[in-house]
Amino acid sequence: MRLGMLLKFSGGPGGLAIEEVLEAERLGYDSVWSGEAYGTDAVTPTAWILARTTRIRAGTGIMQMSARTPACTAMTALTLQALSNNRFLLGIGASGPQVVEGWHGVPFGKPLARTREYIEILRKILKREAPLQHDGALYQIPYNGPGATGLGKPLKSILHGDPTMPIYTASITPAGLRTAGEVADGVLPIFLSPEKPFSVTEPLIEGIRRRPGGGTLTEIDIAPYVRIAMGDDLQACRDKLKPEFALYIGGMGARSKNFYNEVARQLGYEEAAAKIQDAFLAGQRKEAIAAVPDALVDETSLVGSPERIKDRLQAWKEAGKRHEVGSMLLSGVTRDSLRVVAEAVL
């Protein structure tokens, strides 16, 4: 099982945790990932990290598909791979309708169909077997729809890259995970429990079996986001993480389409998920935070003393042996917590 970390960056001087990244590289961590919502983008911090390091890989977790054409994403990936000696990891995702339509101003549409076509186009560009052509429901390349000049021609990337570059998706719904299992190389789930990974692994296996020749979980890197809060006061550590749980389960999406709320329900916390969402959408954030169960935090995160975290890591390592977790991507790290986890896992 590999180790990685998530980069938290909200802008401003010193906002990037470069000391933690350099410590992770020194300790033998495999990767560091940068995300985006509707503030900082995922690519710029990733490029900066690749420039400041020599061994650790860096990836986008994730680049929103609605913000970029597939060709633009491929150009970015090829460039970062070339500049970093193939240390770049490509993660893409659909985001949600509130961001896609409210920020980017484009239709949310059909995210599964978009994911499938997007990855198909990316692979065509990376392989360079022929000038790019694609005739899909969402993308036509060369474009020949309304307003087309008719002058577009199929093109092949000038830049050569790794045709087998792994592509990760931020799939969390059963249908999204089935699609990821069929067409992606890695998946970035949220709120995964090492004892109950079935809400992730079962649909992934269904998708993998649809591939030509089938396959098993070894075909895909399951790389969940795992929050960590280390300290002697267990309850204080749990409480430190609960606002983020409440935000995702209660407020990251509309009542009718909150994918993170669905994940909490799949883990067996239906009543708590409903209560968190009701309180959050009513503007009662303190009540939403208080409704986050300790057990949910304990199952999906690493909390408490160094000894407790090392004990808890046994369950994650067992999941790794079963190929149910390929990489643990730690969120909220400090240099001390990076070291504790590395000592227990690497």
PDB file of N, CA and C in Angstrom, residues 8 21 66 111 116 138 163-164 234 296 299:
ATOM      1  N   LYS A   8      -3.492  21.159   0.844  1.00  0.00           N
ATOM      2  CA  LYS A   8      -4.538  22.129   1.156  1.00  0.00           C
ATOM      3  C   LYS A   8      -4.009  23.509   0.838  1.00  0.00           C
ATOM      4  N   VAL A  21       5.266  18.699   2.228  1.00  0.00           N
ATOM      5  CA  VAL A  21       5.529  17.969   0.987  1.00  0.00           C
ATOM      6  C   VAL A  21       6.958  17.447   0.958  1.00  0.00           C
ATOM      7  N   SER A  66     -15.633  19.978 -16.698  1.00  0.00           N
ATOM      8  CA  SER A  66     -16.444  21.057 -17.265  1.00  0.00           C
ATOM      9  C   SER A  66     -15.639  22.322 -17.495  1.00  0.00           C
ATOM     10  N   PRO A 111     -22.892  13.280 -16.438  1.00  0.00           N
ATOM     11  CA  PRO A 111     -21.481  13.155 -16.025  1.00  0.00           C
ATOM     12  C   PRO A 111     -20.843  11.820 -16.377  1.00  0.00           C
ATOM     13  N   ARG A 116     -16.803   9.005 -19.707  1.00  0.00           N
ATOM     14  CA  ARG A 116     -16.426   7.963 -20.669  1.00  0.00           C
ATOM     15  C   ARG A 116     -15.824   8.575 -21.934  1.00  0.00           C
ATOM     16  N   LEU A 138     -21.346  14.028 -26.834  1.00  0.00           N
ATOM     17  CA  LEU A 138     -20.972  15.275 -26.165  1.00  0.00           C
ATOM     18  C   LEU A 138     -19.835  16.005 -26.856  1.00  0.00           C
ATOM     19  N   PRO A 163       2.005   6.982 -23.463  1.00  0.00           N
ATOM     20  CA  PRO A 163       0.664   6.573 -23.907  1.00  0.00           C
ATOM     21  C   PRO A 163      -0.093   5.778 -22.861  1.00  0.00           C
ATOM     22  N   THR A 164       0.617   5.299 -21.832  1.00  0.00           N
ATOM     23  CA  THR A 164      -0.037   4.530 -20.771  1.00  0.00           C
ATOM     24  C   THR A 164      -0.235   5.361 -19.500  1.00  0.00           C
ATOM     25  N   LEU A 234      -8.726  12.325  22.165  1.00  0.00           N
ATOM     26  CA  LEU A 234      -9.418  11.663  21.057  1.00  0.00           C
ATOM     27  C   LEU A 234     -10.631  12.442  20.599  1.00  0.00           C
ATOM     28  N   LEU A 296     -18.528   7.360  12.392  1.00  0.00           N
ATOM     29  CA  LEU A 296     -18.229   7.653  10.991  1.00  0.00           C
ATOM     30  C   LEU A 296     -16.828   8.242  10.860  1.00  0.00           C
ATOM     31  N   GLU A 299     -14.286   5.403  11.511  1.00  0.00           N
ATOM     32  CA  GLU A 299     -14.219   4.409  10.433  1.00  0.00           C
ATOM     33  C   GLU A 299     -13.402   4.874   9.248  1.00  0.00           C
TER      34      GLU A 299
END
